[in-house]
mmCIF file of C-alpha atoms in Angstrom:
data_model
loop_
_atom_site.group_PDB
_atom_site.id
_atom_site.type_symbol
_atom_site.label_atom_id
_atom_site.label_comp_id
_atom_site.label_asym_id
_atom_site.label_seq_id
_atom_site.Cartn_x
_atom_site.Cartn_y
_atom_site.Cartn_z
ATOM 1 C CA MET A 252 -19.054 -1.182 -21.875
ATOM 2 C CA THR A 253 -19.919 -4.812 -19.610
ATOM 3 C CA GLN A 254 -16.883 -6.528 -17.976
ATOM 4 C CA THR A 255 -16.950 -9.905 -20.468
ATOM 5 C CA GLU A 256 -15.874 -6.303 -23.252
ATOM 6 C CA ARG A 257 -13.040 -5.198 -21.785
ATOM 7 C CA GLU A 258 -9.769 -6.921 -20.346
ATOM 8 C CA THR A 259 -9.624 -8.181 -16.516
ATOM 9 C CA LYS A 260 -6.215 -8.638 -15.952
ATOM 10 C CA LEU A 261 -5.362 -11.910 -12.821
ATOM 11 C CA VAL A 262 -2.858 -12.605 -11.415
ATOM 12 C CA ILE A 263 -2.720 -16.427 -9.167
ATOM 13 C CA ILE A 264 -0.226 -16.148 -6.905
ATOM 14 C CA THR A 265 1.007 -18.768 -6.257
ATOM 15 C CA GLY A 266 4.190 -21.303 -4.105
ATOM 16 C CA MET A 267 6.253 -22.363 -1.920
ATOM 17 C CA SER A 268 5.106 -20.968 1.673
ATOM 18 C CA GLY A 269 7.738 -18.883 3.530
ATOM 19 C CA ALA A 270 8.377 -17.175 -0.525
ATOM 20 C CA GLY A 271 6.807 -14.387 0.342
ATOM 21 C CA LYS A 272 3.141 -14.362 -0.721
ATOM 22 C CA THR A 273 2.147 -12.193 1.517
ATOM 23 C CA VAL A 274 4.569 -9.336 0.896
ATOM 24 C CA ALA A 275 3.989 -9.923 -3.164
ATOM 25 C CA VAL A 276 0.150 -9.898 -2.451
ATOM 26 C CA GLN A 277 0.614 -6.558 -0.369
ATOM 27 C CA SER A 278 2.610 -5.146 -3.553
ATOM 28 C CA LEU A 279 0.230 -5.719 -6.061
ATOM 29 C CA GLU A 280 -2.898 -4.224 -3.600
ATOM 30 C CA ASP A 281 -0.286 -0.928 -3.778
ATOM 31 C CA LEU A 282 -0.597 -1.391 -7.892
ATOM 32 C CA GLY A 283 -4.231 -0.780 -7.513
ATOM 33 C CA PHE A 284 -5.048 -4.825 -7.268
ATOM 34 C CA TYR A 285 -8.429 -6.378 -6.169
ATOM 35 C CA CYS A 286 -6.370 -8.456 -3.588
ATOM 36 C CA VAL A 287 -7.731 -11.518 -2.173
ATOM 37 C CA ASP A 288 -5.812 -13.506 0.357
ATOM 38 C CA ASN A 289 -6.468 -17.192 0.271
ATOM 39 C CA LEU A 290 -8.549 -18.518 -1.632
ATOM 40 C CA PRO A 291 -10.128 -21.629 -2.270
ATOM 41 C CA PRO A 292 -9.415 -22.541 -6.443
ATOM 42 C CA ALA A 293 -12.566 -24.183 -5.859
ATOM 43 C CA LEU A 294 -13.834 -20.987 -5.659
ATOM 44 C CA LEU A 295 -12.375 -19.655 -8.726
ATOM 45 C CA PRO A 296 -15.742 -20.016 -10.640
ATOM 46 C CA LYS A 297 -17.864 -18.724 -7.826
ATOM 47 C CA PHE A 298 -15.484 -15.541 -7.887
ATOM 48 C CA LEU A 299 -15.121 -14.704 -11.875
ATOM 49 C CA ASP A 300 -18.965 -14.970 -12.110
ATOM 50 C CA LEU A 301 -18.455 -12.039 -9.591
ATOM 51 C CA MET A 302 -15.878 -10.735 -11.673
ATOM 52 C CA ARG A 303 -17.669 -10.472 -15.005
ATOM 53 C CA ASP A 304 -20.692 -8.562 -12.646
ATOM 54 C CA ALA A 305 -21.380 -5.574 -15.498
ATOM 55 C CA THR A 306 -22.028 -3.317 -12.861
ATOM 56 C CA ASN A 307 -18.171 -3.558 -11.556
ATOM 57 C CA ASN A 308 -14.635 -1.296 -12.438
ATOM 58 C CA ILE A 309 -12.762 -4.350 -11.427
ATOM 59 C CA GLN A 310 -10.826 -5.215 -13.400
ATOM 60 C CA LYS A 311 -6.707 -5.168 -11.381
ATOM 61 C CA VAL A 312 -7.296 -9.416 -9.493
ATOM 62 C CA ALA A 313 -4.642 -11.401 -7.754
ATOM 63 C CA LEU A 314 -5.584 -13.860 -5.757
ATOM 64 C CA VAL A 315 -3.920 -15.870 -3.239
ATOM 65 C CA MET A 316 -4.007 -19.457 -3.118
ATOM 66 C CA ASP A 317 -1.690 -21.867 -2.105
ATOM 67 C CA LEU A 318 -1.838 -25.132 0.097
ATOM 68 C CA ARG A 319 -3.493 -23.194 3.145
ATOM 69 C CA GLY A 320 -7.009 -24.757 1.105
ATOM 70 C CA ARG A 321 -5.022 -28.201 0.338
ATOM 71 C CA GLU A 322 -8.445 -29.854 0.690
ATOM 72 C CA PHE A 323 -9.058 -28.067 -1.807
ATOM 73 C CA PHE A 324 -5.979 -27.636 -3.892
ATOM 74 C CA ASP A 325 -7.030 -31.208 -5.588
ATOM 75 C CA SER A 326 -9.407 -28.132 -8.160
ATOM 76 C CA LEU A 327 -7.506 -25.989 -8.998
ATOM 77 C CA PHE A 328 -5.932 -27.563 -12.618
ATOM 78 C CA ASP A 329 -10.785 -27.594 -13.344
ATOM 79 C CA SER A 330 -10.199 -23.764 -12.015
ATOM 80 C CA LEU A 331 -7.802 -22.638 -14.399
ATOM 81 C CA ASP A 332 -8.887 -25.010 -17.521
ATOM 82 C CA VAL A 333 -12.558 -23.046 -17.025
ATOM 83 C CA LEU A 334 -9.900 -19.323 -16.928
ATOM 84 C CA SER A 335 -8.431 -20.782 -20.607
ATOM 85 C CA HIS A 336 -12.302 -20.253 -22.155
ATOM 86 C CA GLU A 337 -12.469 -16.889 -20.354
ATOM 87 C CA SER A 338 -10.855 -14.220 -23.740
ATOM 88 C CA TRP A 339 -11.703 -10.729 -21.053
ATOM 89 C CA ILE A 340 -10.108 -12.124 -18.514
ATOM 90 C CA ASP A 341 -5.400 -12.235 -19.034
ATOM 91 C CA GLU A 342 -4.395 -14.621 -16.824
ATOM 92 C CA GLN A 343 -0.707 -14.965 -14.974
ATOM 93 C CA ILE A 344 0.893 -17.590 -13.030
ATOM 94 C CA LEU A 345 2.856 -15.823 -10.576
ATOM 95 C CA PHE A 346 5.195 -18.601 -8.611
ATOM 96 C CA LEU A 347 6.805 -18.080 -6.102
ATOM 97 C CA ASP A 348 10.674 -20.022 -5.067
ATOM 98 C CA ALA A 349 13.176 -20.748 -2.457
ATOM 99 C CA LYS A 350 15.713 -23.184 -2.259
ATOM 100 C CA ASP A 351 14.873 -25.232 1.142
ATOM 101 C CA GLU A 352 17.790 -24.102 3.253
ATOM 102 C CA ALA A 353 16.342 -20.614 2.286
ATOM 103 C CA LEU A 354 12.546 -21.400 3.488
ATOM 104 C CA VAL A 355 13.680 -23.428 6.623
ATOM 105 C CA SER A 356 15.580 -20.524 7.405
ATOM 106 C CA ARG A 357 12.559 -18.414 7.730
ATOM 107 C CA TYR A 358 10.879 -20.917 8.912
ATOM 108 C CA LYS A 359 13.008 -20.620 12.504
ATOM 109 C CA GLU A 360 13.099 -17.125 12.430
ATOM 110 C CA THR A 361 9.711 -17.157 13.029
ATOM 111 C CA ARG A 362 9.442 -20.388 14.587
ATOM 112 C CA ARG A 363 6.178 -20.992 12.546
ATOM 113 C CA SER A 364 5.347 -24.974 11.545
ATOM 114 C CA HIS A 365 4.897 -25.418 8.145
ATOM 115 C CA PRO A 366 1.340 -26.132 7.094
ATOM 116 C CA LEU A 367 2.457 -30.104 5.684
ATOM 117 C CA ALA A 368 4.441 -30.645 8.492
ATOM 118 C CA LYS A 369 2.925 -30.314 12.358
ATOM 119 C CA GLY A 370 3.746 -31.261 14.372
ATOM 120 C CA GLY A 371 6.953 -32.516 12.436
ATOM 121 C CA LEU A 372 10.541 -30.983 11.335
ATOM 122 C CA PRO A 373 10.272 -28.006 8.248
ATOM 123 C CA LEU A 374 12.058 -29.875 5.901
ATOM 124 C CA GLN A 375 9.537 -33.146 5.629
ATOM 125 C CA GLY A 376 7.353 -30.222 5.074
ATOM 126 C CA ILE A 377 8.546 -28.214 2.392
ATOM 127 C CA LYS A 378 9.950 -31.255 0.256
ATOM 128 C CA LEU A 379 5.763 -32.472 0.398
ATOM 129 C CA GLU A 380 4.950 -29.254 -1.123
ATOM 130 C CA ARG A 381 7.842 -29.246 -3.359
ATOM 131 C CA GLN A 382 6.672 -32.936 -5.071
ATOM 132 C CA MET A 383 2.582 -31.146 -4.210
ATOM 133 C CA LEU A 384 3.496 -28.013 -6.504
ATOM 134 C CA ASP A 385 5.835 -28.916 -9.046
ATOM 135 C CA GLU A 386 2.973 -29.215 -11.917
ATOM 136 C CA LEU A 387 1.882 -25.865 -11.152
ATOM 137 C CA LYS A 388 4.988 -24.124 -11.189
ATOM 138 C CA GLY A 389 5.694 -25.991 -14.826
ATOM 139 C CA ARG A 390 1.983 -23.495 -15.290
ATOM 140 C CA ALA A 391 3.319 -19.950 -14.658
ATOM 141 C CA GLN A 392 4.296 -17.521 -16.832
ATOM 142 C CA ARG A 393 6.275 -15.472 -14.179
ATOM 143 C CA ILE A 394 8.820 -17.376 -11.810
ATOM 144 C CA ILE A 395 10.721 -15.792 -9.057
ATOM 145 C CA ASP A 396 12.882 -17.015 -6.550
ATOM 146 C CA THR A 397 13.547 -15.167 -3.429
ATOM 147 C CA THR A 398 16.352 -16.415 -1.647
ATOM 148 C CA SER A 399 18.521 -14.352 -1.904
ATOM 149 C CA LEU A 400 15.549 -11.274 -2.404
ATOM 150 C CA LYS A 401 15.031 -9.595 0.769
ATOM 151 C CA PRO A 402 11.692 -8.046 0.935
ATOM 152 C CA LYS A 403 12.419 -5.076 0.391
ATOM 153 C CA GLU A 404 14.110 -6.721 -2.774
ATOM 154 C CA LEU A 405 11.669 -8.662 -3.881
ATOM 155 C CA ARG A 406 8.727 -5.906 -3.921
ATOM 156 C CA GLU A 407 11.045 -4.637 -6.366
ATOM 157 C CA GLU A 408 10.533 -6.853 -8.564
ATOM 158 C CA ILE A 409 7.396 -7.205 -8.570
ATOM 159 C CA LEU A 410 6.577 -3.096 -8.570
ATOM 160 C CA LYS A 411 8.927 -3.228 -11.908
ATOM 161 C CA ALA A 412 6.635 -7.094 -13.299
ATOM 162 C CA TYR A 413 3.843 -5.752 -12.904
ATOM 163 C CA LYS A 414 3.475 -1.373 -13.032
ATOM 164 C CA GLU A 415 1.245 -0.287 -15.188
ATOM 165 C CA LYS A 416 3.494 2.190 -17.322
ATOM 166 C CA GLU A 417 4.203 5.922 -15.943
ATOM 167 C CA GLN A 418 2.070 4.771 -12.042
ATOM 168 C CA ASN A 419 2.999 6.453 -10.050
ATOM 169 C CA ILE A 420 2.907 4.690 -6.590
ATOM 170 C CA PHE A 421 3.859 6.497 -3.817
ATOM 171 C CA SER A 422 2.108 9.369 -2.277
ATOM 172 C CA VAL A 423 2.069 11.718 -0.105
ATOM 173 C CA HIS A 424 -0.442 12.885 2.885
ATOM 174 C CA MET A 425 -0.751 15.857 4.356
ATOM 175 C CA LEU A 426 -2.583 15.461 7.730
ATOM 176 C CA SER A 427 -3.980 18.922 10.123
ATOM 177 C CA PHE A 428 -4.096 17.806 13.402
ATOM 178 C CA GLY A 429 -4.802 20.037 17.007
ATOM 179 C CA PHE A 430 -2.594 19.160 20.103
ATOM 180 C CA LYS A 431 -5.881 18.972 22.127
ATOM 181 C CA TYR A 432 -6.860 16.108 20.651
ATOM 182 C CA GLY A 433 -4.370 14.206 20.408
ATOM 183 C CA ILE A 434 -0.577 13.139 18.067
ATOM 184 C CA PRO A 435 -2.294 11.070 14.940
ATOM 185 C CA ILE A 436 -1.694 7.403 15.623
ATOM 186 C CA ASP A 437 -1.046 6.848 11.820
ATOM 187 C CA ALA A 438 1.818 9.465 11.170
ATOM 188 C CA ASP A 439 5.155 8.998 10.028
ATOM 189 C CA LEU A 440 6.586 12.541 10.968
ATOM 190 C CA VAL A 441 4.880 14.649 12.638
ATOM 191 C CA PHE A 442 5.474 18.435 13.669
ATOM 192 C CA ASP A 443 5.057 20.824 16.172
ATOM 193 C CA VAL A 444 4.382 24.567 15.152
ATOM 194 C CA ARG A 445 2.597 25.479 18.123
ATOM 195 C CA PHE A 446 5.286 28.029 18.294
ATOM 196 C CA LEU A 447 4.372 30.528 15.567
ATOM 197 C CA PRO A 448 2.151 33.217 15.984
ATOM 198 C CA ASN A 449 -1.638 31.755 17.508
ATOM 199 C CA PRO A 450 -4.538 33.484 14.918
ATOM 200 C CA HIS A 451 -6.692 31.918 17.642
ATOM 201 C CA TYR A 452 -6.222 35.785 19.398
ATOM 202 C CA VAL A 453 -7.030 38.176 16.696
ATOM 203 C CA SER A 454 -11.201 38.035 17.034
ATOM 204 C CA HIS A 455 -11.366 38.486 13.397
ATOM 205 C CA LEU A 456 -9.383 35.750 12.534
ATOM 206 C CA GLN A 457 -10.312 32.781 15.155
ATOM 207 C CA PRO A 458 -14.036 32.272 13.966
ATOM 208 C CA LEU A 459 -12.275 31.505 10.914
ATOM 209 C CA THR A 460 -10.622 27.842 9.678
ATOM 210 C CA GLY A 461 -6.272 27.830 8.224
ATOM 211 C CA LEU A 462 -7.960 27.982 4.644
ATOM 212 C CA ASN A 463 -9.107 31.298 4.756
ATOM 213 C CA THR A 464 -6.486 33.843 3.095
ATOM 214 C CA ASP A 465 -6.759 35.889 5.767
ATOM 215 C CA VAL A 466 -5.930 34.043 7.800
ATOM 216 C CA ALA A 467 -3.438 32.074 5.856
ATOM 217 C CA SER A 468 -1.922 35.467 5.332
ATOM 218 C CA TYR A 469 -1.718 36.176 8.760
ATOM 219 C CA VAL A 470 0.463 32.408 8.938
ATOM 220 C CA PHE A 471 2.617 33.281 6.449
ATOM 221 C CA LYS A 472 4.171 36.717 7.032
ATOM 222 C CA TRP A 473 6.554 36.301 9.860
ATOM 223 C CA SER A 474 10.008 35.914 9.084
ATOM 224 C CA ASP A 475 9.503 32.345 11.375
ATOM 225 C CA THR A 476 7.219 30.602 9.501
ATOM 226 C CA GLN A 477 9.053 31.603 6.276
ATOM 227 C CA LYS A 478 11.900 30.206 7.546
ATOM 228 C CA PHE A 479 9.890 27.253 8.958
ATOM 229 C CA ASN A 480 8.879 26.416 6.010
ATOM 230 C CA GLU A 481 12.037 26.649 3.238
ATOM 231 C CA LYS A 482 13.479 24.426 5.855
ATOM 232 C CA VAL A 483 10.552 21.783 6.191
ATOM 233 C CA ILE A 484 11.078 21.304 2.326
ATOM 234 C CA ASP A 485 13.490 21.297 2.018
ATOM 235 C CA LEU A 486 13.913 18.656 4.702
ATOM 236 C CA LEU A 487 10.497 16.804 2.241
ATOM 237 C CA GLN A 488 12.420 17.418 -0.326
ATOM 238 C CA PHE A 489 14.988 15.149 0.446
ATOM 239 C CA MET A 490 13.747 12.590 2.533
ATOM 240 C CA LEU A 491 10.695 11.776 0.465
ATOM 241 C CA PRO A 492 13.318 9.372 -2.476
ATOM 242 C CA GLN A 493 15.207 7.830 0.781
ATOM 243 C CA TYR A 494 11.077 7.061 2.001
ATOM 244 C CA LYS A 495 9.946 6.077 -2.396
ATOM 245 C CA ARG A 496 13.224 4.602 -2.990
ATOM 246 C CA GLU A 497 12.481 2.040 0.300
ATOM 247 C CA GLY A 498 9.835 0.779 -0.517
ATOM 248 C CA LYS A 499 6.831 2.644 0.923
ATOM 249 C CA SER A 500 3.880 4.048 -0.674
ATOM 250 C CA GLN A 501 2.333 6.952 1.211
ATOM 251 C CA LEU A 502 4.171 8.487 3.345
ATOM 252 C CA VAL A 503 1.979 10.325 6.307
ATOM 253 C CA VAL A 504 3.050 14.090 6.821
ATOM 254 C CA ALA A 505 0.871 15.700 9.862
ATOM 255 C CA ILE A 506 1.620 19.235 11.168
ATOM 256 C CA GLY A 507 -0.147 19.882 14.172
ATOM 257 C CA CYS A 508 -0.438 22.776 16.220
ATOM 258 C CA THR A 509 -3.368 23.545 19.538
ATOM 259 C CA GLY A 510 -7.003 22.802 17.910
ATOM 260 C CA GLY A 511 -6.207 21.991 14.604
ATOM 261 C CA GLN A 512 -8.034 24.920 12.680
ATOM 262 C CA HIS A 513 -5.444 27.718 11.997
ATOM 263 C CA ARG A 514 -1.862 27.293 11.002
ATOM 264 C CA SER A 515 -1.484 23.196 10.618
ATOM 265 C CA VAL A 516 -4.345 23.674 8.090
ATOM 266 C CA ALA A 517 -2.931 26.958 6.238
ATOM 267 C CA LEU A 518 0.651 24.781 6.981
ATOM 268 C CA ALA A 519 -0.859 21.610 5.499
ATOM 269 C CA GLU A 520 -2.100 23.103 2.476
ATOM 270 C CA TYR A 521 1.032 25.062 2.222
ATOM 271 C CA PHE A 522 2.998 21.713 1.830
ATOM 272 C CA ALA A 523 0.978 20.372 -0.620
ATOM 273 C CA LYS A 524 0.750 22.494 -2.976
ATOM 274 C CA GLN A 525 4.266 23.072 -3.463
ATOM 275 C CA LEU A 526 4.970 19.116 -2.981
ATOM 276 C CA SER A 527 2.449 18.150 -5.632
ATOM 277 C CA THR A 528 4.193 18.622 -8.801
ATOM 278 C CA ALA A 529 6.495 15.862 -7.766
ATOM 279 C CA TYR A 530 4.354 13.217 -5.604
ATOM 280 C CA ILE A 531 1.047 12.087 -5.757
ATOM 281 C CA THR A 532 -0.434 14.944 -2.519
ATOM 282 C CA HIS A 533 -3.640 14.331 -0.575
ATOM 283 C CA ILE A 534 -5.550 16.337 2.747
ATOM 284 C CA THR A 535 -7.173 15.408 5.651
ATOM 285 C CA HIS A 536 -7.996 18.119 7.713
ATOM 286 C CA ARG A 537 -8.752 16.207 10.773
ATOM 287 C CA ASP A 538 -9.431 18.822 13.310
ATOM 288 C CA ILE A 539 -10.685 21.431 11.346
ATOM 289 C CA ASP A 540 -14.125 22.124 12.658
ATOM 290 C CA LYS A 541 -13.700 20.592 16.128
ATOM 291 C CA ARG A 542 -14.294 23.613 17.596
ATOM 292 C CA LYS A 543 -17.871 24.306 16.130
ATOM 293 C CA GLY A 544 -18.834 20.705 17.768
ATOM 294 C CA HIS A 545 -19.087 19.134 14.246
#
C-alpha cells in the first residue's frame, strides 16, 4: 500500500504561548505520534512530501506551530490550504488557550519573557499574540482551555481525545543490573536482591545466567526468595495503577544483584511474566554478559 492509499493522521498543535503546547506534544508522542516541535509553517509542504513517501510507515504526525517562528507564520494559512487538497491526510488543528491572568501567572512562575514582548510586560505580548492568532483559532477543530488545568489534567484531555480504541500506552520495563557496575540512572524503582543465595558460588551454575532453568530453579527454591517475590508483586500491583493514574507512560523497575548475571536476571524475568497479563512489559538485562567481556 502506498502512502497516498492510506490515511495519515496529522495534528497541528498551536495556540497561546504558555497554554501547554509542550505537554500536548509530549502526550501525543506517548501515543505513538511522530512529533516535530516548532516547525516553520513555510516548511509544511516540504514535510508533506516526506510524509507522502511510500517507503515510510508514519501514519500519525503531530506538528507544533506557534509564534516562535513568527517570521514564517504568515505562510501558515497558505499551508493549511494545501492540506485541504490532500485526501490522504486527516488533519486537525488543536488550539490551546488560557485566560490572560493564567498566562501572566505562568510567565511569572517560569521567569521567562513572552516571545512577542522581549523586554516588555508579558501582558502586552499576550494581547498581541491573541490578536494574531484569532483567525487561526476560528479554524481549529479542537480548542482546549487550560486555564484551570494542571499538566496532568491536560495530558488526560489529550489522551482521551487522541487515544485509539483499546490503545494502552503504559508499560513496565524490568531492568536487571549488577551493583558492581553502577545503579541505572533511568530506574524509577530499585530492588536489591544481593541478600538472596548466590548461584555464582555453585561451580556448575557460575558460567550460566538467570535465563537458564537450573539457575532460576536455584534462585527460586529458597523461602526467602518466595516471600520476597510475593511482597514485590503485591507492592507493584498496588503501585502500578497509581503511577498510571498519575500520567506516567513507562515505569522502569530495576532489579540488582552483585554482577547482574544470575539472581537479578531470573527475578526480572519472573516479575515481567507475572505482570504481563495486565501490562505491556519489556525486559533488559544490562549486565548479563559483562563477565564474559561482551
